[in-house]
Short mmCIF file of C-alpha atoms in Angstrom, two decimals:
data_model
loop_
_atom_site.label_atom_id
_atom_site.label_comp_id
_atom_site.label_asym_id
_atom_site.label_seq_id
_atom_site.Cartn_x
_atom_site.Cartn_y
_atom_site.Cartn_z
CA MET A 1 -112.39 13.28 -131.91
CA THR A 2 -109.84 15.89 -130.88
CA ALA A 3 -107.54 14.71 -128.10
CA PRO A 4 -108.14 16.56 -124.81
CA LEU A 5 -105.77 19.35 -123.91
CA LEU A 6 -106.66 18.83 -120.24
CA GLN A 7 -107.96 15.55 -118.83
CA VAL A 8 -109.00 15.46 -115.17
CA THR A 9 -109.87 11.96 -113.92
CA ASP A 10 -111.23 11.01 -110.48
CA LEU A 11 -109.67 14.06 -108.84
CA ARG A 12 -109.82 13.91 -105.05
CA THR A 13 -108.43 16.85 -103.12
CA TYR A 14 -108.91 16.56 -99.37
CA PHE A 15 -108.01 18.86 -96.49
CA PHE A 16 -106.95 17.18 -93.26
CA THR A 17 -107.97 19.50 -90.40
CA ASP A 18 -108.65 19.39 -86.67
CA GLN A 19 -112.38 19.32 -87.53
CA GLY A 20 -111.96 16.21 -89.67
CA VAL A 21 -111.27 15.44 -93.33
CA ALA A 22 -112.84 17.98 -95.69
CA ARG A 23 -113.42 16.22 -99.03
CA ALA A 24 -113.50 19.46 -101.01
CA VAL A 25 -113.12 17.74 -104.40
CA ASP A 26 -114.32 14.17 -104.32
CA GLY A 27 -113.97 12.23 -107.57
CA VAL A 28 -114.27 14.94 -110.24
CA SER A 29 -113.67 14.08 -113.91
CA PHE A 30 -113.91 16.28 -117.02
CA SER A 31 -111.89 17.30 -120.06
CA VAL A 32 -111.11 20.43 -122.06
CA THR A 33 -110.20 20.25 -125.74
CA PRO A 34 -108.06 22.83 -127.59
CA GLY A 35 -109.94 26.06 -128.34
CA GLU A 36 -112.92 25.08 -126.18
CA THR A 37 -114.52 26.98 -123.29
CA VAL A 38 -115.68 24.74 -120.46
CA ALA A 39 -117.54 26.27 -117.51
CA LEU A 40 -117.40 24.89 -113.97
CA VAL A 41 -120.54 26.19 -112.25
CA GLY A 42 -122.15 25.83 -108.86
CA GLU A 43 -122.69 27.53 -105.52
CA SER A 44 -119.83 28.76 -103.35
CA GLY A 45 -118.23 25.84 -101.56
CA CYS A 46 -118.94 23.23 -104.24
CA GLY A 47 -115.24 22.71 -105.08
CA LYS A 48 -114.76 24.81 -108.23
CA THR A 49 -111.78 26.87 -107.09
CA VAL A 50 -110.08 23.94 -105.33
CA THR A 51 -110.34 22.04 -108.61
CA SER A 52 -108.53 24.84 -110.45
CA LEU A 53 -105.85 25.13 -107.77
CA SER A 54 -105.33 21.37 -107.98
CA ILE A 55 -104.70 21.65 -111.72
CA LEU A 56 -102.02 24.27 -111.08
CA GLY A 57 -100.48 22.40 -108.16
CA LEU A 58 -101.29 25.26 -105.78
CA VAL A 59 -103.16 23.34 -103.08
CA PRO A 60 -101.39 24.12 -99.76
CA ASP A 61 -99.85 20.95 -98.31
CA PRO A 62 -100.53 20.70 -95.42
CA PRO A 63 -103.47 20.69 -94.85
CA GLY A 64 -104.50 19.89 -98.44
CA ARG A 65 -103.48 16.87 -100.47
CA ILE A 66 -104.36 15.36 -103.84
CA LEU A 67 -105.01 11.69 -103.17
CA ASP A 68 -103.40 8.77 -104.95
CA GLY A 69 -105.44 7.62 -107.93
CA SER A 70 -106.23 11.18 -109.02
CA SER A 71 -105.04 12.17 -112.47
CA ILE A 72 -104.54 15.56 -114.11
CA ARG A 73 -103.04 15.35 -117.58
CA LEU A 74 -102.03 18.37 -119.66
CA ARG A 75 -101.27 17.37 -123.25
CA GLY A 76 -100.87 13.84 -121.95
CA GLU A 77 -98.36 14.76 -119.24
CA GLU A 78 -99.32 13.71 -115.71
CA LEU A 79 -99.23 16.67 -113.33
CA VAL A 80 -100.19 14.88 -110.11
CA GLY A 81 -96.89 14.08 -108.43
CA ALA A 82 -94.87 16.32 -110.77
CA SER A 83 -91.96 18.19 -109.20
CA GLU A 84 -92.39 21.76 -108.04
CA GLU A 85 -89.78 22.84 -110.58
CA ARG A 86 -91.78 21.28 -113.42
CA LEU A 87 -95.01 22.86 -112.21
CA ARG A 88 -93.35 26.29 -112.03
CA ARG A 89 -92.29 25.91 -115.65
CA LEU A 90 -95.85 25.07 -116.66
CA ARG A 91 -97.59 27.82 -114.68
CA GLY A 92 -97.89 30.96 -116.76
CA ASN A 93 -96.31 29.24 -119.73
CA GLU A 94 -98.56 26.31 -120.68
CA VAL A 95 -101.44 27.03 -118.30
CA ALA A 96 -102.28 30.36 -116.67
CA MET A 97 -104.93 31.61 -114.28
CA ILE A 98 -106.91 34.79 -113.74
CA PHE A 99 -107.65 34.89 -110.02
CA GLN A 100 -110.88 36.14 -108.46
CA GLU A 101 -109.81 39.43 -106.92
CA PRO A 102 -107.19 41.43 -108.87
CA MET A 103 -106.49 43.85 -106.02
CA ALA A 104 -105.50 40.90 -103.83
CA SER A 105 -103.59 39.13 -106.61
CA LEU A 106 -101.55 42.06 -107.92
CA ASN A 107 -98.51 43.08 -105.88
CA PRO A 108 -99.11 46.64 -104.64
CA VAL A 109 -95.40 47.56 -104.50
CA PHE A 110 -94.64 46.78 -108.16
CA THR A 111 -95.94 48.58 -111.22
CA VAL A 112 -98.38 46.70 -113.42
CA GLY A 113 -95.79 46.76 -116.19
CA GLU A 114 -93.22 45.00 -114.01
CA GLN A 115 -95.77 42.33 -113.13
CA ILE A 116 -96.61 41.69 -116.79
CA SER A 117 -92.91 41.64 -117.72
CA GLU A 118 -91.97 39.08 -115.07
CA PRO A 119 -93.37 35.94 -116.82
CA LEU A 120 -91.95 37.16 -120.14
CA ARG A 121 -88.46 37.36 -118.68
CA LEU A 122 -88.81 34.21 -116.57
CA HIS A 123 -90.37 31.86 -119.15
CA LEU A 124 -89.31 33.37 -122.48
CA GLY A 125 -85.92 34.79 -121.49
CA MET A 126 -86.70 38.26 -122.86
CA SER A 127 -84.47 41.22 -122.11
CA LYS A 128 -85.83 44.00 -119.91
CA ARG A 129 -86.36 46.24 -122.93
CA ALA A 130 -88.03 43.55 -125.04
CA ALA A 131 -90.27 42.56 -122.12
CA ARG A 132 -91.34 46.18 -121.68
CA GLU A 133 -92.24 46.51 -125.35
CA ARG A 134 -94.19 43.27 -125.22
CA ALA A 135 -95.95 44.27 -121.98
CA VAL A 136 -97.06 47.58 -123.50
CA ALA A 137 -98.40 45.68 -126.52
CA LEU A 138 -100.31 43.32 -124.19
CA LEU A 139 -101.83 46.26 -122.30
CA ASN A 140 -102.99 47.63 -125.63
CA GLU A 141 -104.35 44.21 -126.66
CA VAL A 142 -106.50 43.92 -123.54
CA GLY A 143 -107.97 47.38 -124.15
CA ILE A 144 -106.16 49.62 -121.67
CA PRO A 145 -105.80 53.19 -123.00
CA GLU A 146 -102.39 54.88 -123.01
CA PRO A 147 -100.60 51.57 -122.39
CA ALA A 148 -97.09 53.04 -122.30
CA HIS A 149 -98.21 55.38 -119.51
CA ARG A 150 -100.14 52.70 -117.62
CA PHE A 151 -97.08 50.44 -117.66
CA ASP A 152 -95.51 52.56 -114.92
CA GLU A 153 -98.60 52.84 -112.73
CA TYR A 154 -99.37 50.82 -109.59
CA PRO A 155 -102.48 48.68 -109.10
CA HIS A 156 -104.13 51.19 -106.75
CA GLN A 157 -104.02 53.81 -109.49
CA LEU A 158 -106.24 51.74 -111.79
CA SER A 159 -109.97 51.09 -111.73
CA GLY A 160 -111.36 47.63 -110.98
CA GLY A 161 -111.99 46.95 -114.65
CA MET A 162 -108.47 47.99 -115.62
CA ARG A 163 -106.95 45.84 -112.87
CA GLN A 164 -108.87 42.86 -114.22
CA ARG A 165 -107.55 43.62 -117.70
CA VAL A 166 -104.03 43.70 -116.27
CA MET A 167 -104.66 40.24 -114.78
CA VAL A 168 -105.72 39.04 -118.23
CA ALA A 169 -102.57 40.53 -119.77
CA ILE A 170 -100.37 38.72 -117.23
CA ALA A 171 -102.21 35.45 -117.85
CA ILE A 172 -101.88 35.57 -121.66
CA ALA A 173 -98.33 36.98 -121.73
CA CYS A 174 -96.69 33.67 -122.63
CA GLU A 175 -99.59 32.53 -124.83
CA PRO A 176 -100.68 29.56 -122.70
CA ALA A 177 -102.63 26.70 -124.22
CA LEU A 178 -105.09 26.76 -121.31
CA LEU A 179 -106.44 29.81 -119.48
CA ILE A 180 -108.24 29.24 -116.16
CA ALA A 181 -110.53 32.17 -115.32
CA ASP A 182 -111.77 32.05 -111.72
CA GLU A 183 -114.81 34.33 -111.39
CA PRO A 184 -113.26 36.89 -113.77
CA THR A 185 -116.24 39.28 -113.55
CA THR A 186 -116.80 39.24 -109.77
CA ALA A 187 -117.36 42.70 -108.23
CA LEU A 188 -117.45 44.39 -111.64
CA ASP A 189 -120.45 46.36 -112.86
CA VAL A 190 -122.53 44.93 -115.69
CA THR A 191 -120.92 47.04 -118.42
CA ILE A 192 -117.38 46.08 -117.40
CA GLN A 193 -118.43 42.44 -117.04
CA ALA A 194 -119.59 42.41 -120.65
CA GLN A 195 -116.32 43.99 -121.78
CA ILE A 196 -114.20 41.41 -119.94
CA LEU A 197 -116.25 38.53 -121.36
CA GLU A 198 -115.96 39.95 -124.86
CA LEU A 199 -112.21 40.31 -124.35
CA LEU A 200 -111.85 36.67 -123.26
CA ALA A 201 -113.90 35.52 -126.26
CA GLN A 202 -111.72 37.54 -128.65
CA LEU A 203 -108.50 36.22 -127.10
CA ARG A 204 -109.75 32.66 -127.35
CA GLU A 205 -110.66 33.13 -131.00
CA HIS A 206 -107.48 34.93 -132.02
CA ARG A 207 -105.03 32.82 -129.99
CA GLY A 208 -106.80 29.46 -130.16
CA MET A 209 -106.40 28.85 -126.44
CA ALA A 210 -108.81 26.80 -124.34
CA VAL A 211 -110.62 28.42 -121.40
CA LEU A 212 -111.73 26.82 -118.16
CA LEU A 213 -114.24 29.30 -116.75
CA ILE A 214 -115.15 29.06 -113.07
CA THR A 215 -118.30 30.91 -112.10
CA HIS A 216 -121.64 30.80 -110.33
CA ASP A 217 -123.15 33.23 -112.86
CA LEU A 218 -125.26 31.23 -115.29
CA GLY A 219 -125.78 34.28 -117.48
CA VAL A 220 -122.03 34.36 -118.10
CA VAL A 221 -122.02 30.63 -118.84
CA ALA A 222 -124.85 30.90 -121.38
CA GLU A 223 -122.97 33.63 -123.21
CA VAL A 224 -119.51 32.10 -123.57
CA ALA A 225 -119.36 28.37 -122.72
CA ASP A 226 -119.32 25.44 -125.14
CA ARG A 227 -119.72 22.82 -122.43
CA VAL A 228 -120.83 23.00 -118.81
CA VAL A 229 -119.78 20.99 -115.76
CA VAL A 230 -122.23 21.60 -112.89
CA MET A 231 -120.61 20.88 -109.52
CA TYR A 232 -122.30 20.22 -106.21
CA ALA A 233 -120.77 19.17 -102.88
CA GLY A 234 -117.38 18.32 -104.36
CA GLN A 235 -118.74 16.21 -107.23
CA VAL A 236 -119.91 16.61 -110.82
CA ALA A 237 -123.71 16.80 -110.70
CA GLU A 238 -124.32 17.22 -114.42
CA THR A 239 -122.33 17.72 -117.59
CA GLY A 240 -123.09 18.41 -121.22
CA THR A 241 -123.06 21.12 -123.86
CA ALA A 242 -124.33 24.52 -122.77
CA THR A 243 -127.30 24.11 -125.10
CA GLU A 244 -128.25 20.76 -123.56
CA VAL A 245 -127.74 21.75 -119.93
CA PHE A 246 -129.69 25.01 -120.26
CA GLY A 247 -132.38 23.63 -122.53
CA PHE A 248 -132.84 20.18 -120.98
CA PRO A 249 -131.51 20.18 -117.39
CA SER A 250 -131.42 16.67 -115.95
CA HIS A 251 -130.23 17.13 -112.38
CA PRO A 252 -132.65 18.78 -109.91
CA TYR A 253 -129.80 21.00 -108.75
CA THR A 254 -129.35 22.35 -112.28
CA GLU A 255 -133.11 22.90 -112.50
CA GLY A 256 -132.98 24.83 -109.24
CA LEU A 257 -130.07 27.01 -110.38
CA LEU A 258 -131.87 27.93 -113.60
CA ALA A 259 -135.20 28.56 -111.88
CA SER A 260 -133.59 30.89 -109.34
CA ILE A 261 -132.37 33.33 -112.00
CA PRO A 262 -134.29 36.65 -111.83
CA ARG A 263 -136.22 37.42 -115.01
CA ALA A 264 -137.04 40.88 -116.29
CA ASP A 265 -140.23 39.63 -117.99
CA ARG A 266 -141.68 38.34 -114.70
CA SER A 267 -141.64 41.41 -112.49
CA GLY A 268 -143.48 41.05 -109.21
CA GLU A 269 -142.84 37.31 -108.98
CA ARG A 270 -140.97 35.91 -106.01
CA LEU A 271 -137.55 34.43 -106.67
CA ARG A 272 -137.31 30.66 -106.42
CA PRO A 273 -134.21 29.90 -104.35
CA ILE A 274 -133.03 26.36 -103.73
CA PRO A 275 -133.99 25.56 -100.12
CA GLY A 276 -131.33 24.68 -97.57
CA VAL A 277 -127.55 24.97 -97.84
CA VAL A 278 -124.66 22.93 -99.21
CA PRO A 279 -123.59 20.38 -96.57
CA ALA A 280 -120.17 20.73 -94.95
CA PRO A 281 -117.32 19.02 -96.83
CA ASN A 282 -116.28 17.13 -93.69
CA ASP A 283 -119.81 15.70 -93.33
CA TRP A 284 -121.10 14.76 -96.77
CA PRO A 285 -124.29 12.62 -96.65
CA ALA A 286 -123.92 8.89 -97.30
CA GLY A 287 -126.52 8.90 -100.10
CA CYS A 288 -127.26 11.58 -102.68
CA ARG A 289 -125.63 14.80 -101.50
CA PHE A 290 -128.51 16.88 -102.83
CA ALA A 291 -131.28 14.73 -101.30
CA ASP A 292 -132.11 17.10 -98.42
CA ARG A 293 -132.72 19.96 -100.86
CA CYS A 294 -134.32 18.00 -103.72
CA ARG A 295 -137.97 18.42 -104.64
CA TYR A 296 -138.04 14.90 -106.14
CA ALA A 297 -136.24 13.07 -103.31
CA TRP A 298 -137.34 9.57 -102.31
CA GLU A 299 -135.88 6.75 -100.21
CA ARG A 300 -133.34 5.52 -102.74
CA GLY A 301 -131.51 8.85 -102.92
CA ALA A 302 -131.17 9.13 -99.16
CA ALA A 303 -129.80 5.60 -98.83
CA GLU A 304 -127.70 5.13 -101.96
CA ALA A 305 -125.30 7.57 -103.62
CA PRO A 306 -125.94 7.76 -107.38
CA PRO A 307 -123.05 7.49 -109.84
CA LEU A 308 -122.69 9.79 -112.83
CA LEU A 309 -125.21 8.22 -115.24
CA GLU A 310 -125.07 8.73 -118.99
CA LEU A 311 -128.14 10.19 -120.70
CA GLU A 312 -129.56 9.26 -124.07
CA THR A 313 -130.37 12.59 -125.70
CA GLY A 314 -131.10 11.45 -129.24
CA ARG A 315 -129.14 14.48 -130.43
CA GLY A 316 -125.65 12.99 -130.45
CA GLU A 317 -124.53 14.99 -127.40
CA GLU A 318 -122.49 13.59 -124.50
CA ARG A 319 -124.62 14.04 -121.40
CA ALA A 320 -124.51 12.71 -117.85
CA ALA A 321 -126.12 13.45 -114.50
CA ARG A 322 -125.49 12.17 -110.97
CA CYS A 323 -129.12 11.43 -110.17
CA TRP A 324 -131.34 8.36 -109.80
CA LEU A 325 -133.96 10.17 -111.89
CA VAL A 326 -131.91 9.18 -114.92
CA ALA A 327 -132.61 5.54 -114.07
CA GLU A 328 -136.19 6.19 -112.87
CA PRO A 329 -137.47 9.09 -115.01
CA ALA A 330 -141.11 8.41 -114.11
CA ARG A 331 -140.46 9.91 -110.67
CA ARG A 332 -139.75 13.32 -112.18
CA HIS A 333 -142.66 15.72 -111.91
CA PRO A 334 -142.97 18.57 -114.43
CA PRO A 335 -139.62 20.35 -113.92
CA ILE A 336 -139.78 23.79 -112.38
CA VAL A 337 -137.42 25.15 -115.00
CA ALA A 338 -139.96 24.43 -117.73
CA GLU A 339 -142.14 27.24 -116.39
CA THR A 340 -139.35 29.76 -116.90
CA GLU A 341 -138.98 28.83 -120.57
CA GLN A 342 -142.56 29.53 -121.57
#
C-alpha cells in the first residue's frame, strides 16, 4: 500500500471557554495518500473546519488547544508541537488551503497579483520580476482571462468566481503536496461551482497533489472524492470509499444526509430532513452522539458510546462506522436511503 501523505491520529482539538470545554474535534483519525481526494463531510458545527485548521497549526491558542496524544503527520513528520517557524515554512509550500470566503481571505488593499507573488517570493526566493511572470502564468492556468491585466486588479474588481480562482492560484503557487479546500464552492452559482470543481480535478491530475475537500454538499463529494470521512459531533461517524458510502451507507446519519438530498425525479415529494440539531460541543451526550436524532435508536446507544467499528464488505474495501448497528445489524429496519435509489 502507498504510504500516507497525511496521517491524522486521535486528533483532539478543544476550546476552553467561560461556557465550558468545547470538544470541537474529539478523537478524529483518517489518512490521505498522494494523489487522492478525501472528502470531510457533515453538517455545520461537526468539526470539519477545525480539523483543517489543526492540520495547518492555525487553531487560536487561547482558547483552542490540540491535546497531548493527538498526532498529525505530513510525510512522516509530526506537526503537533512543531515550532511556529517550521509551520510557516510548511504552510503554502508543502500544504496549502483554499478558505471558505475569498472576499474575506483576500487582502483588499493589495492587488491579486501581489498576493499570488508573495508565497513565490517567500518560499521559493523568486525575484519580483520572476514572481510576476509566474503569477500571470498561474492566473492563466486557473482560467482567468487577460491574466496580465488581472494581475494589477484588486479583489473587489473581480467576480466571486474569479476571486475563488485567485484563491486557487495562491494555494497552488508553490506546488504543495496537499491542498485543503474548505467549502470551495460556497456562495457560487451552479455553473461556477462546476467550473471550480473541474479546475481542482485538473490540477490534481496534472500536478499529482492530494486534496482534502471539506464540504457539506454531497453532490460535490460524489463527483470528485475517492474516499469519504463523514463527521458528526466532533467524531468520525463513517468512512469508506465514495462508492461504498453512497451505495451502502452504514451509519444512520449518513443515511439521513443522503435521504435529505432533493431529487429532480421526485417533484412534489416532501424533503426528508434529519430531525433535531447537532448537540453543543460543550455538552456532548455520554452515549451515541446521534442517538437523539436516530430512527433506529435503542437503549444501548443512549447508554454506551460506540467505537468506530470495522465493516466486512466482501468487496475488499476499508469501511468503518461508529454505530452499534454494525454489531447488531438485525436492529436495522429497511434503510430510508434505499427508497431514493429505486
